[in-house]
Short mmCIF file of C-alpha atoms in Angstrom, two decimals:
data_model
loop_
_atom_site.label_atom_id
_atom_site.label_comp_id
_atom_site.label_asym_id
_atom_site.label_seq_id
_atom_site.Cartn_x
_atom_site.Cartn_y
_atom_site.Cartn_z
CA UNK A 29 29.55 -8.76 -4.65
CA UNK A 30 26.26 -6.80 -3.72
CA UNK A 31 23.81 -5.94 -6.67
CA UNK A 32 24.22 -2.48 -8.46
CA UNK A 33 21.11 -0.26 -7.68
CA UNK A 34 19.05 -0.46 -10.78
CA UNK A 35 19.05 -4.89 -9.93
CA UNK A 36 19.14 -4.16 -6.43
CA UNK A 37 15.61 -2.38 -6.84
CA UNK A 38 13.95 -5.42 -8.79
CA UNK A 39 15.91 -8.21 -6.60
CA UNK A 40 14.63 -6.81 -3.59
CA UNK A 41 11.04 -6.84 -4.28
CA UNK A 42 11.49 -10.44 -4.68
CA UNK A 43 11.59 -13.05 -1.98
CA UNK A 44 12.68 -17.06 -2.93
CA UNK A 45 12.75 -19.70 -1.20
CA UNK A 46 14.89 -22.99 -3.01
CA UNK A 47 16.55 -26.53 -2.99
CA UNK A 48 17.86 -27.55 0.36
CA UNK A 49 15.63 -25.33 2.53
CA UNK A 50 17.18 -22.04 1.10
CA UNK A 51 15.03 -18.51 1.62
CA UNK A 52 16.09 -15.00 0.59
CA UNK A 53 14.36 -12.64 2.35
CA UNK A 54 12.65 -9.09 0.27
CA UNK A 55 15.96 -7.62 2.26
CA UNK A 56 18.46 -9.21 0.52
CA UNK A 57 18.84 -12.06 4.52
CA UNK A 58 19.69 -15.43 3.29
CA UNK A 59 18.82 -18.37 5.52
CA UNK A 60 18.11 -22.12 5.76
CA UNK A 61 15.36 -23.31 7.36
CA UNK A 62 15.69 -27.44 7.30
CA UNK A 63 11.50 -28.24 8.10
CA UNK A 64 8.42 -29.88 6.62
CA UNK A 65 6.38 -27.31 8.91
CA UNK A 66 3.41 -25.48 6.72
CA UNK A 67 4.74 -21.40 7.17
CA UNK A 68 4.00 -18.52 6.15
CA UNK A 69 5.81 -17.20 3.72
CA UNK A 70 4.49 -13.84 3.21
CA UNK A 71 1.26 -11.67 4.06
CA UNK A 72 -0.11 -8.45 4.39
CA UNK A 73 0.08 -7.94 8.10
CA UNK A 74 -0.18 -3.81 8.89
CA UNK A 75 -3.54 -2.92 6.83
CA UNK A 76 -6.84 -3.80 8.35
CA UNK A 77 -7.91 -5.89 5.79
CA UNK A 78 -5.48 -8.26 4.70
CA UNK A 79 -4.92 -8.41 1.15
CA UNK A 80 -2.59 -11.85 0.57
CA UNK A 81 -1.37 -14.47 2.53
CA UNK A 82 1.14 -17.20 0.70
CA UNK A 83 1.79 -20.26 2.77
CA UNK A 84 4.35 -23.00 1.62
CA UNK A 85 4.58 -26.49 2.81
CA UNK A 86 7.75 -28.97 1.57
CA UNK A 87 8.18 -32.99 2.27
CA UNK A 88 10.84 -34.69 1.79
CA UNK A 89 10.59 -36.95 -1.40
CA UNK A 90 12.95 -39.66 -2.44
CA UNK A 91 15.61 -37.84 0.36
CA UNK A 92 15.06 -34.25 -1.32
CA UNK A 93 13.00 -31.03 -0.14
CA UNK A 94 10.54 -30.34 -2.46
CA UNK A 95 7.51 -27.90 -1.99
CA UNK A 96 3.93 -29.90 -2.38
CA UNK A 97 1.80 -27.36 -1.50
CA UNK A 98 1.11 -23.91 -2.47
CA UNK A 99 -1.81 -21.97 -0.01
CA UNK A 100 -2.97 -18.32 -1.25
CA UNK A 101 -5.87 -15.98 0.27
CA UNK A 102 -5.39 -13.04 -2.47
CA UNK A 103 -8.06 -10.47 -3.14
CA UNK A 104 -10.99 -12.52 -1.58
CA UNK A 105 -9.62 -15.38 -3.34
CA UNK A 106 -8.35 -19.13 -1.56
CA UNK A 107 -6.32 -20.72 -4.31
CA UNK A 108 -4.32 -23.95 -3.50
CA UNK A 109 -2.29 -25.39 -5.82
CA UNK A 110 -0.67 -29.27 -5.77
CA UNK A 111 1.30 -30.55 -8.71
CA UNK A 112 -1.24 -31.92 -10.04
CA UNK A 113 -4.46 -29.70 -9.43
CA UNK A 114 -5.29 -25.42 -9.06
CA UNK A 115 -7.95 -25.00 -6.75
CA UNK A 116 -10.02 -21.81 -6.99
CA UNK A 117 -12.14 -21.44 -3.73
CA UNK A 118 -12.83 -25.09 -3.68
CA UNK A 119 -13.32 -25.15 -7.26
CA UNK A 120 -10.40 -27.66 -9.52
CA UNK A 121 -9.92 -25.34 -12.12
CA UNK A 122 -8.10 -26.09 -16.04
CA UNK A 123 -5.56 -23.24 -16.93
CA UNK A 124 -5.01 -20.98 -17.63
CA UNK A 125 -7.66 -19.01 -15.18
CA UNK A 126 -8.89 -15.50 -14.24
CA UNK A 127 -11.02 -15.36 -11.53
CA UNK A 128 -11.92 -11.98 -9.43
CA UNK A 129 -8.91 -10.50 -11.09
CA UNK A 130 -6.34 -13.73 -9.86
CA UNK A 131 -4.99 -14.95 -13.17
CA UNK A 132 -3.00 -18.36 -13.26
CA UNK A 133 -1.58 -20.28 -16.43
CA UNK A 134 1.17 -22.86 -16.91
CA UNK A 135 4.09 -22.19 -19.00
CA UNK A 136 6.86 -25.20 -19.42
CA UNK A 137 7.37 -26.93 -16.29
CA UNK A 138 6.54 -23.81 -14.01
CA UNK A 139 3.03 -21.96 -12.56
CA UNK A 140 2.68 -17.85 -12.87
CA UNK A 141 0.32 -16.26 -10.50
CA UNK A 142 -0.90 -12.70 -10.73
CA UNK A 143 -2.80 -10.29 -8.81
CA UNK A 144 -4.83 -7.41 -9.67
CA UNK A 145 -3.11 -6.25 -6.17
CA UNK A 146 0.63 -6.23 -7.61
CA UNK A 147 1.79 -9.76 -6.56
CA UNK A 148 3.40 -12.26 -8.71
CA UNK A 149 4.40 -15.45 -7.71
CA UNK A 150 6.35 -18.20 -9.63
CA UNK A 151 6.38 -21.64 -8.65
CA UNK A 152 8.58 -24.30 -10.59
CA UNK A 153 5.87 -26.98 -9.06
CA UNK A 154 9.06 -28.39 -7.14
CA UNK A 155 11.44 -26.79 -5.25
CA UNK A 156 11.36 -23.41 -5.94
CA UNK A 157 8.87 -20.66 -5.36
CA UNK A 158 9.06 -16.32 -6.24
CA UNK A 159 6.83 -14.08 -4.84
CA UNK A 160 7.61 -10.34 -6.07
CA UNK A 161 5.72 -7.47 -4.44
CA UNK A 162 4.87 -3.93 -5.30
CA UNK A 163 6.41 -0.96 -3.61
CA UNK A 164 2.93 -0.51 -1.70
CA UNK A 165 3.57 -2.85 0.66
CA UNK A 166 6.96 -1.87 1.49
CA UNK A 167 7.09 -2.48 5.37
CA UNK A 168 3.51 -3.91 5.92
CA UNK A 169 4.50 -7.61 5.80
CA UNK A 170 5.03 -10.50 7.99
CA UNK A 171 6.15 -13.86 7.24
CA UNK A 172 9.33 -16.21 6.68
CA UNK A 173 10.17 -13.65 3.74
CA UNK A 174 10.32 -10.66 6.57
CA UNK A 175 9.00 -7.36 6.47
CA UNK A 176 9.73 -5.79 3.03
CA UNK A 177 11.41 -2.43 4.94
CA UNK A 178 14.73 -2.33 2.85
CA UNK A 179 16.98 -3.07 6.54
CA UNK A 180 18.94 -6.30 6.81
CA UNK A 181 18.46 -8.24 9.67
CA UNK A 182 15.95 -6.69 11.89
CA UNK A 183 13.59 -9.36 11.90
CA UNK A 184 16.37 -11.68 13.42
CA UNK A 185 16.16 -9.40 16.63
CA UNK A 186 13.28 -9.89 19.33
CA UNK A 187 13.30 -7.53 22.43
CA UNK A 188 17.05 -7.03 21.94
CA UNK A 189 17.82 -10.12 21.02
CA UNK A 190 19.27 -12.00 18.67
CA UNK A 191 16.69 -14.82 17.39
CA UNK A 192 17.68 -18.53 15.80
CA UNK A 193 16.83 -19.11 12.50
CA UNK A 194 14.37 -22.29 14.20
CA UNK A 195 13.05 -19.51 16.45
CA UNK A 196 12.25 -17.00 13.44
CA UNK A 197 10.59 -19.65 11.80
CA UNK A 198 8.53 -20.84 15.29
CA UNK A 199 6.84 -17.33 14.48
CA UNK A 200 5.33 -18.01 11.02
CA UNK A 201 4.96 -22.12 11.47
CA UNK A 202 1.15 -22.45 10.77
CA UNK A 203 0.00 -26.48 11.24
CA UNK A 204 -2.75 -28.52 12.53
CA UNK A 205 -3.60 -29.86 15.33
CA UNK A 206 -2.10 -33.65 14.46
CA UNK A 207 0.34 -32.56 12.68
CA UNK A 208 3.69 -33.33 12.87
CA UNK A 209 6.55 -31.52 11.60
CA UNK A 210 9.84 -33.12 10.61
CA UNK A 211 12.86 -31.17 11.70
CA UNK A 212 15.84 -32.01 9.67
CA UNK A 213 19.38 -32.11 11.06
CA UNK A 214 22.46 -30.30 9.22
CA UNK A 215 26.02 -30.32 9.50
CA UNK A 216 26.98 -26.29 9.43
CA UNK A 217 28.23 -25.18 6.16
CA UNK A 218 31.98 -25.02 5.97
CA UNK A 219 34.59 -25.79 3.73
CA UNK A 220 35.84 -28.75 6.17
CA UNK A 221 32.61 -30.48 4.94
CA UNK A 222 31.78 -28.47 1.76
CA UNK A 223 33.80 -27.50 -1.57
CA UNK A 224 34.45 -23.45 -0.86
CA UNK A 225 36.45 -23.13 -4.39
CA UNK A 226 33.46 -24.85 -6.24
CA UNK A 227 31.36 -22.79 -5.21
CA UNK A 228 33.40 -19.44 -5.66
CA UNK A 229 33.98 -21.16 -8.92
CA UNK A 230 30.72 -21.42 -10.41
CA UNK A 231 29.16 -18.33 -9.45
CA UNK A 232 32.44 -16.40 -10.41
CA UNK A 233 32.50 -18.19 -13.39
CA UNK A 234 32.16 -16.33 -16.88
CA UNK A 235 29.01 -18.26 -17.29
CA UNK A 236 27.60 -15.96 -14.82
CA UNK A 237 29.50 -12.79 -15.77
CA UNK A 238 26.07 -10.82 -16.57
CA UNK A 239 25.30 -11.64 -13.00
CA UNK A 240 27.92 -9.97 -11.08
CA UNK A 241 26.67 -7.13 -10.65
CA UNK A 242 23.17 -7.69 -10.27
CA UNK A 243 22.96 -10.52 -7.48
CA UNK A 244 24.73 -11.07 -4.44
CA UNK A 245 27.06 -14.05 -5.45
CA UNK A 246 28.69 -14.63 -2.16
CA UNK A 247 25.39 -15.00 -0.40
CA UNK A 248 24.50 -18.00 -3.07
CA UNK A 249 28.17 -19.56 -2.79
CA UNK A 250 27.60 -19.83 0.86
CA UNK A 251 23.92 -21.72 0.07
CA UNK A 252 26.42 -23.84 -2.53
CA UNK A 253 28.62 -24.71 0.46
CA UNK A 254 25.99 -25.83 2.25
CA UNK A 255 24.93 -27.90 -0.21
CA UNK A 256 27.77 -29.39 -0.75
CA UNK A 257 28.06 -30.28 2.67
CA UNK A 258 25.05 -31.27 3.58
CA UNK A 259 24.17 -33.46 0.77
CA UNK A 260 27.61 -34.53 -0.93
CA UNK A 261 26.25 -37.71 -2.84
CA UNK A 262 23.66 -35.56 -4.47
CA UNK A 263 23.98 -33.44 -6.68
CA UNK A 264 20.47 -31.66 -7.19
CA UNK A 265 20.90 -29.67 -4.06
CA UNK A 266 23.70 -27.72 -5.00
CA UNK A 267 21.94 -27.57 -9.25
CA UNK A 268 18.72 -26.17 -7.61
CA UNK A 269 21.24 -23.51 -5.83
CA UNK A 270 22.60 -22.46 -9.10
CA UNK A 271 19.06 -22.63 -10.53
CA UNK A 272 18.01 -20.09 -8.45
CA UNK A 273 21.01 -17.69 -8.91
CA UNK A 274 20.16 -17.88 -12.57
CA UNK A 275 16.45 -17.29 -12.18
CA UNK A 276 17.26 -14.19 -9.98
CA UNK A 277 20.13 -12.97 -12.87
CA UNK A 278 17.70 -13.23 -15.10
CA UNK A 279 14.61 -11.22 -12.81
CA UNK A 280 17.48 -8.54 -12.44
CA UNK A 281 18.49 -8.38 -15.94
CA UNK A 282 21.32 -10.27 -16.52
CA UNK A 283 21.90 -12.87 -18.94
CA UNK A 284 23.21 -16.35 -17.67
CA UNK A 285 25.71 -18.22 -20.23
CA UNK A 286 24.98 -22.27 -20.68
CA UNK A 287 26.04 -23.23 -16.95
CA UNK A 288 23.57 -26.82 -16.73
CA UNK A 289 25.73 -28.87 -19.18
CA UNK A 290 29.18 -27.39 -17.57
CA UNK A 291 28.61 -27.41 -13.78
CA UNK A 292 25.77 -29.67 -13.20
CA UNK A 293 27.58 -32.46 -15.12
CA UNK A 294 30.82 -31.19 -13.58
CA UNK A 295 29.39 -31.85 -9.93
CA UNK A 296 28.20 -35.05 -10.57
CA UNK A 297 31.43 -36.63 -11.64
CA UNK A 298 32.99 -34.13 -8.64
CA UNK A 299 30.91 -35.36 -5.87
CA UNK A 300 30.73 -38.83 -6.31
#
Protein backbone atom coordinates (compact mmCIF):
# COMPACT_ATOMS: atom_id res chain seq x y z
CA UNK A 1 0.00 0.00 0.00
CA UNK A 2 1.61 3.42 -1.10
CA UNK A 3 1.81 6.25 1.63
CA UNK A 4 -1.15 8.81 1.84
CA UNK A 5 0.14 12.33 0.75
CA UNK A 6 0.59 14.17 3.96
CA UNK A 7 3.46 10.81 4.92
CA UNK A 8 4.27 10.60 1.45
CA UNK A 9 5.67 14.32 1.67
CA UNK A 10 7.90 13.62 4.89
CA UNK A 11 8.90 9.87 3.69
CA UNK A 12 10.14 11.15 0.60
CA UNK A 13 12.52 13.65 1.81
CA UNK A 14 14.11 10.84 3.50
CA UNK A 15 16.54 8.38 2.05
CA UNK A 16 17.70 4.95 4.31
CA UNK A 17 19.81 2.67 3.76
CA UNK A 18 19.47 -0.77 6.35
CA UNK A 19 20.30 -4.43 7.45
CA UNK A 20 21.18 -6.69 4.61
CA UNK A 21 22.34 -4.03 2.13
CA UNK A 22 18.78 -2.41 1.90
CA UNK A 23 18.52 1.45 0.38
CA UNK A 24 15.34 3.48 -0.22
CA UNK A 25 15.90 5.98 -2.46
CA UNK A 26 14.34 10.08 -1.70
CA UNK A 27 11.82 8.54 -4.60
CA UNK A 28 10.26 6.07 -2.79
CA UNK A 29 13.11 2.99 -5.36
CA UNK A 30 13.98 0.24 -3.06
CA UNK A 31 17.13 -1.73 -3.80
CA UNK A 32 19.89 -3.99 -2.44
CA UNK A 33 23.17 -3.34 -3.01
CA UNK A 34 25.28 -6.51 -1.40
CA UNK A 35 29.09 -4.44 -1.15
CA UNK A 36 31.73 -3.28 1.31
CA UNK A 37 32.59 -0.52 -1.45
CA UNK A 38 32.89 3.20 0.29
CA UNK A 39 29.74 5.16 -1.91
CA UNK A 40 28.25 7.93 -2.00
CA UNK A 41 25.26 8.14 -0.59
CA UNK A 42 24.11 11.54 -1.24
CA UNK A 43 25.52 15.08 -2.35
CA UNK A 44 24.79 18.26 -3.69
CA UNK A 45 25.74 17.77 -7.29
CA UNK A 46 23.85 20.76 -9.58
CA UNK A 47 25.02 24.04 -7.52
CA UNK A 48 28.50 25.31 -8.05
CA UNK A 49 29.53 25.02 -4.74
CA UNK A 50 28.72 21.91 -3.21
CA UNK A 51 27.06 22.12 -0.02
CA UNK A 52 27.13 18.20 1.49
CA UNK A 53 28.48 15.12 0.54
CA UNK A 54 27.54 11.84 2.87
CA UNK A 55 29.59 8.80 2.09
CA UNK A 56 28.88 5.35 3.80
CA UNK A 57 31.16 2.45 4.05
CA UNK A 58 29.82 -1.20 5.65
CA UNK A 59 32.08 -4.51 6.51
CA UNK A 60 30.93 -7.42 7.19
CA UNK A 61 31.23 -8.25 11.01
CA UNK A 62 30.68 -11.58 12.64
CA UNK A 63 28.74 -12.59 8.98
CA UNK A 64 26.44 -9.32 9.19
CA UNK A 65 26.53 -5.85 7.18
CA UNK A 66 27.07 -3.26 9.40
CA UNK A 67 28.05 0.42 8.50
CA UNK A 68 31.66 1.44 10.19
CA UNK A 69 32.08 4.52 8.74
CA UNK A 70 30.24 7.65 8.37
CA UNK A 71 32.17 10.52 5.84
CA UNK A 72 30.45 14.16 5.72
CA UNK A 73 31.78 17.48 3.89
CA UNK A 74 28.72 19.81 5.15
CA UNK A 75 28.94 23.57 5.17
CA UNK A 76 32.83 23.75 5.02
CA UNK A 77 32.83 21.11 7.52
CA UNK A 78 34.72 17.22 7.16
CA UNK A 79 33.13 15.26 9.97
CA UNK A 80 33.83 11.45 10.17
CA UNK A 81 32.32 9.51 12.53
CA UNK A 82 33.38 5.62 13.74
CA UNK A 83 31.60 3.96 16.60
CA UNK A 84 33.73 4.93 18.74
CA UNK A 85 35.03 8.56 17.82
CA UNK A 86 33.31 12.12 15.94
CA UNK A 87 35.87 13.74 14.10
CA UNK A 88 35.45 17.46 13.40
CA UNK A 89 37.99 18.52 10.63
CA UNK A 90 40.62 16.34 12.11
CA UNK A 91 39.67 17.32 15.46
CA UNK A 92 38.15 14.00 18.04
CA UNK A 93 35.49 15.86 19.42
CA UNK A 94 33.14 14.87 22.98
CA UNK A 95 29.32 15.40 22.28
CA UNK A 96 27.36 16.79 21.94
CA UNK A 97 29.07 19.50 19.37
CA UNK A 98 28.30 22.66 17.33
CA UNK A 99 30.78 23.66 15.15
CA UNK A 100 30.28 26.28 12.08
CA UNK A 101 26.61 25.66 12.53
CA UNK A 102 27.06 21.38 12.27
CA UNK A 103 25.54 20.25 15.54
CA UNK A 104 26.01 16.48 16.64
CA UNK A 105 24.90 14.77 20.04
CA UNK A 106 24.21 11.17 21.06
CA UNK A 107 20.92 10.11 22.24
CA UNK A 108 20.47 6.18 23.36
CA UNK A 109 22.26 3.99 21.11
CA UNK A 110 21.93 6.35 17.96
CA UNK A 111 23.96 9.74 16.47
CA UNK A 112 21.74 12.99 15.20
CA UNK A 113 23.42 15.24 12.80
CA UNK A 114 22.18 18.66 11.81
CA UNK A 115 22.89 21.29 9.43
CA UNK A 116 22.39 24.88 9.40
CA UNK A 117 21.78 23.89 5.50
CA UNK A 118 18.51 21.68 6.22
CA UNK A 119 20.08 18.17 6.46
CA UNK A 120 19.55 15.72 9.13
CA UNK A 121 21.02 12.56 9.31
CA UNK A 122 20.47 9.66 11.83
CA UNK A 123 22.79 6.97 12.28
CA UNK A 124 22.00 3.97 14.73
CA UNK A 125 26.08 3.55 14.81
CA UNK A 126 25.28 0.03 13.12
CA UNK A 127 23.33 -0.77 10.40
CA UNK A 128 21.19 1.85 9.72
CA UNK A 129 21.64 5.37 8.52
CA UNK A 130 18.68 8.54 7.59
CA UNK A 131 19.53 11.37 5.80
CA UNK A 132 16.36 13.78 5.33
CA UNK A 133 16.69 16.78 3.03
CA UNK A 134 14.95 20.06 2.56
CA UNK A 135 12.76 20.85 -0.38
CA UNK A 136 15.74 23.12 -1.74
CA UNK A 137 17.50 20.55 -3.06
CA UNK A 138 14.78 18.83 -4.73
CA UNK A 139 16.49 17.56 -8.04
CA UNK A 140 20.11 18.81 -7.41
CA UNK A 141 21.47 15.50 -6.02
CA UNK A 142 23.58 12.65 -6.96
CA UNK A 143 24.41 9.64 -5.14
CA UNK A 144 23.23 5.93 -4.22
CA UNK A 145 20.05 7.79 -2.68
CA UNK A 146 19.28 9.28 -6.44
CA UNK A 147 18.31 12.56 -7.43
CA UNK A 148 15.59 13.87 -5.03
CA UNK A 149 13.15 14.79 -8.34
CA UNK A 150 9.89 13.06 -7.00
CA UNK A 151 10.05 10.30 -10.41
CA UNK A 152 10.58 6.62 -9.70
CA UNK A 153 13.11 4.99 -11.46
CA UNK A 154 14.88 7.35 -13.70
CA UNK A 155 18.13 7.00 -12.29
CA UNK A 156 18.01 3.18 -13.20
CA UNK A 157 18.05 4.34 -16.97
CA UNK A 158 21.44 5.38 -18.78
CA UNK A 159 21.22 6.46 -22.52
CA UNK A 160 18.02 4.41 -22.86
CA UNK A 161 18.89 1.86 -20.93
CA UNK A 162 18.04 -0.01 -18.30
CA UNK A 163 21.06 -0.07 -15.63
CA UNK A 164 21.88 -3.08 -12.89
CA UNK A 165 21.61 -2.29 -9.54
CA UNK A 166 25.86 -3.27 -9.45
CA UNK A 167 26.06 -0.82 -12.37
CA UNK A 168 24.08 2.10 -10.50
CA UNK A 169 26.20 1.62 -7.72
CA UNK A 170 29.68 1.46 -10.10
CA UNK A 171 28.60 5.27 -10.47
CA UNK A 172 28.80 6.46 -6.83
CA UNK A 173 31.60 3.66 -5.57
CA UNK A 174 34.30 6.10 -4.22
CA UNK A 175 37.64 3.88 -2.89
CA UNK A 176 41.29 4.00 -2.83
CA UNK A 177 43.72 3.06 -4.72
CA UNK A 178 44.49 -0.50 -2.68
CA UNK A 179 41.41 -1.00 -1.87
CA UNK A 180 39.49 -3.83 -2.27
CA UNK A 181 35.89 -4.18 -2.27
CA UNK A 182 34.05 -7.34 -1.26
CA UNK A 183 31.13 -8.16 -3.49
CA UNK A 184 28.69 -10.36 -1.78
CA UNK A 185 26.69 -13.06 -3.56
CA UNK A 186 22.71 -13.46 -3.07
CA UNK A 187 20.24 -15.90 -3.88
CA UNK A 188 17.19 -13.63 -5.53
CA UNK A 189 14.43 -13.02 -3.20
CA UNK A 190 11.53 -15.38 -3.68
CA UNK A 191 9.24 -17.24 -1.75
CA UNK A 192 10.94 -20.67 -3.00
CA UNK A 193 13.84 -19.53 -0.71
CA UNK A 194 12.09 -16.90 1.52
CA UNK A 195 8.83 -16.91 3.85
CA UNK A 196 6.28 -14.57 1.52
CA UNK A 197 3.33 -14.99 4.29
CA UNK A 198 5.80 -13.87 7.11
CA UNK A 199 6.54 -11.19 5.70
CA UNK A 200 2.96 -10.05 4.48
CA UNK A 201 2.31 -11.04 8.02
CA UNK A 202 4.27 -8.76 9.98
CA UNK A 203 4.00 -5.68 8.15
CA UNK A 204 0.14 -6.31 7.76
CA UNK A 205 0.02 -7.05 11.14
CA UNK A 206 -2.11 -4.81 13.64
CA UNK A 207 1.14 -4.01 15.25
CA UNK A 208 1.77 -1.90 12.34
CA UNK A 209 -1.79 -0.70 11.67
CA UNK A 210 -0.72 3.16 12.16
CA UNK A 211 1.64 2.39 9.37
CA UNK A 212 -0.51 1.47 6.56
CA UNK A 213 -1.07 4.26 5.25
CA UNK A 214 1.94 6.12 5.68
CA UNK A 215 4.75 3.68 4.28
CA UNK A 216 4.92 1.52 1.46
CA UNK A 217 4.56 -1.99 3.18
CA UNK A 218 4.93 -4.14 0.16
CA UNK A 219 8.20 -2.54 -0.77
CA UNK A 220 9.58 -3.59 2.96
CA UNK A 221 7.91 -7.21 2.74
CA UNK A 222 9.84 -7.73 -0.37
CA UNK A 223 13.31 -6.48 1.66
CA UNK A 224 11.74 -9.16 4.45
CA UNK A 225 11.75 -11.84 1.73
CA UNK A 226 14.97 -11.25 0.95
CA UNK A 227 16.02 -11.55 4.16
CA UNK A 228 14.61 -14.40 4.78
CA UNK A 229 16.19 -15.91 1.99
CA UNK A 230 19.28 -14.78 2.02
CA UNK A 231 20.14 -15.23 5.55
CA UNK A 232 17.61 -17.96 6.98
CA UNK A 233 19.72 -18.97 10.17
CA UNK A 234 19.76 -15.38 11.22
CA UNK A 235 17.48 -13.64 12.34
CA UNK A 236 18.83 -9.91 12.66
CA UNK A 237 18.54 -9.38 8.97
CA UNK A 238 15.03 -9.67 8.62
CA UNK A 239 14.64 -7.56 12.70
CA UNK A 240 16.79 -4.72 11.17
CA UNK A 241 14.09 -4.83 8.12
CA UNK A 242 11.28 -4.35 10.46
CA UNK A 243 13.42 -1.84 12.39
CA UNK A 244 13.50 0.29 9.67
CA UNK A 245 9.77 0.11 8.68
CA UNK A 246 9.13 1.24 12.21
CA UNK A 247 11.64 4.07 12.20
CA UNK A 248 10.08 5.33 8.87
CA UNK A 249 6.21 4.86 10.57
CA UNK A 250 7.30 6.72 13.08
CA UNK A 251 9.26 9.79 10.69
CA UNK A 252 5.76 9.72 8.87
CA UNK A 253 3.63 9.85 11.82
CA UNK A 254 2.43 6.71 12.64
CA UNK A 255 2.61 4.93 15.77
CA UNK A 256 4.13 1.31 15.76
CA UNK A 257 2.42 -1.21 18.43
CA UNK A 258 5.12 -3.55 20.52
CA UNK A 259 6.29 -5.67 17.35
CA UNK A 260 10.23 -6.65 18.94
CA UNK A 261 8.92 -9.09 21.63
CA UNK A 262 6.16 -10.64 19.05
CA UNK A 263 8.00 -11.01 15.70
CA UNK A 264 11.59 -10.86 16.50
CA UNK A 265 11.15 -13.69 19.05
CA UNK A 266 8.64 -15.25 16.66
CA UNK A 267 11.42 -15.47 13.83
CA UNK A 268 13.89 -16.85 15.84
CA UNK A 269 12.04 -19.94 16.92
CA UNK A 270 10.59 -19.76 12.97
CA UNK A 271 13.85 -19.80 11.27
CA UNK A 272 15.81 -22.09 13.05
Amino acid sequence: MKPNALSYYHINRVCSTWGNFHLKTFDGDFIQLPSTCNYVLTADCKNSYEDFNIQIRRQIVNSTATITEVTMKLEGCVVELTKTSVVINGKEVSLPSIVSGVSIEKVLSSLTIKSKLGIRVLWNMDDSIDIELIEKYKGLTCGLCGDFNGVQGNEFTQNGAQLSVASYGDRFKLNGPTEVCREESFPAASSECGDEAFCTELFNSPVFSDCANRVDTAAFAQACLADTCQCPQNDSCFCQTASEFSRQCVHAGGLPGQWRTTYCRKAFLHFT
